[in-house]
Short mmCIF file of C-alpha atoms in Angstrom, two decimals:
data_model
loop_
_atom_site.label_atom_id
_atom_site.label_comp_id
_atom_site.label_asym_id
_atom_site.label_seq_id
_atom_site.Cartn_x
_atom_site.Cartn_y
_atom_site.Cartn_z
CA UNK A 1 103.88 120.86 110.63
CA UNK A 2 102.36 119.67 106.94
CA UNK A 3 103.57 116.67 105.98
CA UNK A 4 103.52 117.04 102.42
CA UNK A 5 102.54 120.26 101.36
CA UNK A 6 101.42 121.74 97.95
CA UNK A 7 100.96 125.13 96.36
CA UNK A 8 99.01 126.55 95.23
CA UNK A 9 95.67 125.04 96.77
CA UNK A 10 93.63 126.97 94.03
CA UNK A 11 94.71 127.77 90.34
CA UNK A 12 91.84 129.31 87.93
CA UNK A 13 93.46 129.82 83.85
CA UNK A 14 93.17 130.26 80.92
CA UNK A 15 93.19 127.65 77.95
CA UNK A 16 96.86 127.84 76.21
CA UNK A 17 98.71 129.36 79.60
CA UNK A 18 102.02 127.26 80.94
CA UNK A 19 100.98 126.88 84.76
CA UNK A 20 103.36 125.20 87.65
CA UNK A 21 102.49 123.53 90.90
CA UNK A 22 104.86 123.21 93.80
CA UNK A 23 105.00 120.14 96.18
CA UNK A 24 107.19 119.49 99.23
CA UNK A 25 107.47 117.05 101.84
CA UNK A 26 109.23 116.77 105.79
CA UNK A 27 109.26 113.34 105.89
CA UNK A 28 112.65 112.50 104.60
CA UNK A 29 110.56 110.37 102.54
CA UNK A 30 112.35 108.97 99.06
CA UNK A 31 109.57 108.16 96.22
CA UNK A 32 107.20 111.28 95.71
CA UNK A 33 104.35 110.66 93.13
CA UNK A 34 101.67 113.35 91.10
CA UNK A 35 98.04 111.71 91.10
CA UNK A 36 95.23 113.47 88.98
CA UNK A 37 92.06 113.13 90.52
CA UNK A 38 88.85 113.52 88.09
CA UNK A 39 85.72 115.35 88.37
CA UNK A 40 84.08 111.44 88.73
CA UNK A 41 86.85 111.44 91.94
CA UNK A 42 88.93 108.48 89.52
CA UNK A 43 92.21 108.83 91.70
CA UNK A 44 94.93 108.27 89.01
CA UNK A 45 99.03 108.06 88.66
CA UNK A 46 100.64 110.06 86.75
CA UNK A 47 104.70 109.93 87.68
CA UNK A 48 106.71 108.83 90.48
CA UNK A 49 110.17 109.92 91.25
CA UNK A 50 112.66 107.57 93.54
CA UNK A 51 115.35 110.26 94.48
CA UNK A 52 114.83 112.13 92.04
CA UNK A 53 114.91 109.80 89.12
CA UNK A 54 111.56 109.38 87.23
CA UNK A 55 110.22 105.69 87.97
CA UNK A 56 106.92 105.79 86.55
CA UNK A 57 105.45 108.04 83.71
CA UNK A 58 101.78 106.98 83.02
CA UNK A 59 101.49 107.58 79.05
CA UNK A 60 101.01 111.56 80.23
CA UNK A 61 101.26 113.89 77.48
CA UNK A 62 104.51 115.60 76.95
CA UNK A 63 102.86 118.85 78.08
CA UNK A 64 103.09 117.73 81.39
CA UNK A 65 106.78 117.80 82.86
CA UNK A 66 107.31 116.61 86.64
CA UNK A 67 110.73 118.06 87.79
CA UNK A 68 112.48 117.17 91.03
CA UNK A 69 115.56 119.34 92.16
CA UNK A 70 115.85 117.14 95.21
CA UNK A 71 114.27 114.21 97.00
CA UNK A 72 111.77 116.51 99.12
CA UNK A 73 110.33 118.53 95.91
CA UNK A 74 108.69 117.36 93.27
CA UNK A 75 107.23 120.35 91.00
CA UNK A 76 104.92 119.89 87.88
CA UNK A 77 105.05 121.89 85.15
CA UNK A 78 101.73 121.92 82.67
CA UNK A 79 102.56 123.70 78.98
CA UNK A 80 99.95 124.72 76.77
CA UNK A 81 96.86 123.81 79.17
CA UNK A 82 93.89 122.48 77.41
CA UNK A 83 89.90 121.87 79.22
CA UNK A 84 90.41 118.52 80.00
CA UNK A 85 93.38 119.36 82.34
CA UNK A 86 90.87 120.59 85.04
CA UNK A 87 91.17 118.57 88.03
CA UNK A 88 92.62 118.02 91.29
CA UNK A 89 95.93 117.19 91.08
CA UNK A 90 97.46 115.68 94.40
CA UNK A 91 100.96 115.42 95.00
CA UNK A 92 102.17 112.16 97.68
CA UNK A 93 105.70 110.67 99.08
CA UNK A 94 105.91 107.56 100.53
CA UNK A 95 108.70 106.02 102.39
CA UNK A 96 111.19 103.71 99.50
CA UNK A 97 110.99 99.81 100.43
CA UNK A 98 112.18 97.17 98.74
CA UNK A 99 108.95 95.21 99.16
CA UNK A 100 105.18 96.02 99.23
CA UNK A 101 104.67 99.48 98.76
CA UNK A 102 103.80 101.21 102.08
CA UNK A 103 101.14 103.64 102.75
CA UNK A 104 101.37 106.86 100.43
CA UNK A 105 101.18 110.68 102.71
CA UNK A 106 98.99 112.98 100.28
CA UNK A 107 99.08 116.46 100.12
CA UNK A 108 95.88 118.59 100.16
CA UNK A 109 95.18 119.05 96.18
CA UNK A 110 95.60 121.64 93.83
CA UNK A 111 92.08 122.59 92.37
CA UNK A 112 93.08 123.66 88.66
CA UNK A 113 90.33 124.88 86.88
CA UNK A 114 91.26 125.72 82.75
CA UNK A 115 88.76 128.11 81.41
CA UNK B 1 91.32 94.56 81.74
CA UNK B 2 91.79 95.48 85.18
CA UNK B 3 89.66 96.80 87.33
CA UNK B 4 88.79 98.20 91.01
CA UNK B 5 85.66 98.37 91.77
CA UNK B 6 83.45 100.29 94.42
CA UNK B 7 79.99 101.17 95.25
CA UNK B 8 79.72 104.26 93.03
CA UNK B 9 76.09 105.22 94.87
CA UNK B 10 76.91 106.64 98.24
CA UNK B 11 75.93 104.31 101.10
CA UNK B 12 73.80 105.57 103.82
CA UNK B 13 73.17 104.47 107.71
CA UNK B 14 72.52 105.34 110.74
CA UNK B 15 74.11 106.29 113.25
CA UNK B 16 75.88 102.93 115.51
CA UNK B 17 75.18 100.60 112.81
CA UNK B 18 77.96 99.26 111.41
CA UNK B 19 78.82 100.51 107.65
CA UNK B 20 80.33 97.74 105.38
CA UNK B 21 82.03 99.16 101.99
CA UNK B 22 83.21 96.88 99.16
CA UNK B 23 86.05 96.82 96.98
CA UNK B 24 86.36 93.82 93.94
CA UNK B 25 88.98 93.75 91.86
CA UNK B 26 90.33 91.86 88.25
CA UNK B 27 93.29 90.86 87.06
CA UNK B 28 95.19 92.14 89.65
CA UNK B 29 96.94 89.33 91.73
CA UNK B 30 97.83 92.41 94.76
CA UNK B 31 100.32 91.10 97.66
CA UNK B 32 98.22 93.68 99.82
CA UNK B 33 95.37 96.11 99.56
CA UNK B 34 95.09 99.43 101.85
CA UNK B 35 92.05 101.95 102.56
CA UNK B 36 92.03 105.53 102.58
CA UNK B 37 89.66 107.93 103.65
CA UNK B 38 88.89 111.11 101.86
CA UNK B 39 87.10 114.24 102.88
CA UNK B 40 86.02 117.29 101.07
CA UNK B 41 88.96 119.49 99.62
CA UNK B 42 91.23 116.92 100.93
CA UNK B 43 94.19 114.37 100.12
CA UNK B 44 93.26 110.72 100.86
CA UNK B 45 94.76 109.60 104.18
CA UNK B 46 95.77 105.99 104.69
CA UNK B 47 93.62 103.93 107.00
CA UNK B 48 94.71 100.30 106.74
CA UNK B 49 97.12 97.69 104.89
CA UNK B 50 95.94 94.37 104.99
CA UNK B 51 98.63 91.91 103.46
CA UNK B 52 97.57 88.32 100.97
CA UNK B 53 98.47 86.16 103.58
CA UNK B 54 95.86 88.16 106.17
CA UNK B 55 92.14 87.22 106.21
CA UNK B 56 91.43 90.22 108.56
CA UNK B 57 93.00 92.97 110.03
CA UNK B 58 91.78 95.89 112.67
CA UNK B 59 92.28 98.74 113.99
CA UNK B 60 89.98 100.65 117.17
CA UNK B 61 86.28 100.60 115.08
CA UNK B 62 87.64 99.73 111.61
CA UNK B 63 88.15 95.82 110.06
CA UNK B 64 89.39 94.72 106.58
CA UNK B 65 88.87 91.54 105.18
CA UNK B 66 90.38 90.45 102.36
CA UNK B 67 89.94 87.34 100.28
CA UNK B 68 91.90 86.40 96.94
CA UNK B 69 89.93 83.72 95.86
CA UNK B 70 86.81 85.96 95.77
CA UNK B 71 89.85 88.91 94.77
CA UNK B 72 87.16 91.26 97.62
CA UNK B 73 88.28 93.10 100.21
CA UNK B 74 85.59 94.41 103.37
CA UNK B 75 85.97 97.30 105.06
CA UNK B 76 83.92 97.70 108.29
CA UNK B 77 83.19 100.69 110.93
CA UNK B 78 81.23 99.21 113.72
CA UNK B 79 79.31 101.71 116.06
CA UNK B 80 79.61 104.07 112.95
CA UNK B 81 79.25 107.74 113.83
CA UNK B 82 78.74 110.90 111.95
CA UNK B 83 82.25 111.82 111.81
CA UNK B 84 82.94 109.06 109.55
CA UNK B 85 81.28 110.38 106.78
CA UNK B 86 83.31 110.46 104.03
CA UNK B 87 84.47 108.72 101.15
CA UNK B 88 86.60 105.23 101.46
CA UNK B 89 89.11 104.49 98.62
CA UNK B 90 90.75 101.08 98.20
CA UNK B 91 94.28 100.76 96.55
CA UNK B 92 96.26 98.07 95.65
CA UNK B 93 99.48 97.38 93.99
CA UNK B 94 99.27 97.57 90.40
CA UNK B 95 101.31 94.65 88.47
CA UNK B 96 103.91 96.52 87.33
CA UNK B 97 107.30 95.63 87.85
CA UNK B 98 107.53 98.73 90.17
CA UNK B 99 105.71 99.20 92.86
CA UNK B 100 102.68 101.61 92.03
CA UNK B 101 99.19 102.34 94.37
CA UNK B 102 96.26 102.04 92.07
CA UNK B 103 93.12 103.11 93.55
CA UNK B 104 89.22 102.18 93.38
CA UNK B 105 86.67 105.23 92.54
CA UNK B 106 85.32 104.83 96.08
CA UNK B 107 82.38 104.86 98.01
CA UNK B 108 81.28 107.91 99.75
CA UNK B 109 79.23 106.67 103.05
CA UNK B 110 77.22 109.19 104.88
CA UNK B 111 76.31 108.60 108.57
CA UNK B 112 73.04 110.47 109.74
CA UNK B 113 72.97 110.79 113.81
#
């Protein structure tokens, strides 16, 4: 059973196109986050959701809309794509403590590739 | 500003020596620091959390140190093998109010049997 699982793996488009990718998680896990991994393999935030609720938005453009109908899905929706939004975009969850973070369950990537 | 910083070249040995990766950071004052290992085409996968008040921490082959005054943090595999080829990310807490992972660029370590 995938622990947190993402779809697609693999999304080729072109420049201008509104694109969506789809993340879920099994672990009955609380806080789900969207990294953006670079073609220099930077690893970086972009949003977390606690239960739904947006916690942290990393100065993302506006094109770039996270949406989570429940605590196991976190979706992100990309408007208007542009070049520089190729990367591989990884979707986590991580269990919600009230102290230090704890270890973060990644999904597999989404290769997006903006032509 | 803040930084994480890792070996950017990859780091190559042999196989059964032990590999020893780096991570230094700045202006970060992180209650703990964990390391993740990444393969091709994959998500990171958590490895080990080593807390302030822990000098060193290990688990079957693998050891983290970590010292604040020096703000470093070691990560060892003795008796290294081929199947540990990869790359090794380092993450710590950011200083946010919220709690928020905020990883190194890594350091990609080949073992050659």
């Amino acid at each position: 059973d995938t622990a947190v699982s993402q779809t697609p793996k693999y999304l080729v488009t072109q420049m201008g196109n509104d694109k969506s990718i789809k993340c879920e998680q099994n672990l009955g896990h609380d806080t789900m986050y969207w990294y953006k991994q670079d073609s220099k393999k930077f690893l970086k935030i972009m949003f977390s959701y606690n239960n739904k609720e947006l916690i942290i938005n990393e100065t993302v453009p506006n094109r770039f809309s996270p949406k989570s109908p429940d605590k196991a899905h976190l979706n992100l929706h990309i408007n208007s794509l542009e070049l520089g939004d190729s990367a591989v975009y990884f979707c986590a969850s991580s269990p919600l403590t009230t102290g230090p973070r704890e270890k973060l369950f990644f999904g597999s990537g989404t290769q997006l590739s903006v032509l | 500003s803040q930084k994480i910083e890792q070996n950017s070249e990859a780091l190559n040995i042999q196989e059964g020596k032990t590999a020893t990766l780096t991570c230094n950071y700045t202006n970060y004052s992180p209650a703990y620091l964990q390391w993740y290992r990444q393969d091709p085409g994959r998500g990171p996968v958590f490895l080990l959390l080593i807390r302030e008040n822990e000098k060193e921490k290990r688990k079957e082959r693998l050891k983290v140190t970590f010292d604040t005054t020096l703000k470093q943090s070691l990560f060892h595999i003795t008796a290294s093998q081929p199947a540990d080829s990869a790359t090794y990310l380092c993450a710590l807490e950011g200083n946010t109010g919220f709690q928020k992972l905020v990883f190194g660029t890594g350091t990609r370590l080949l073992v050659s049997p």
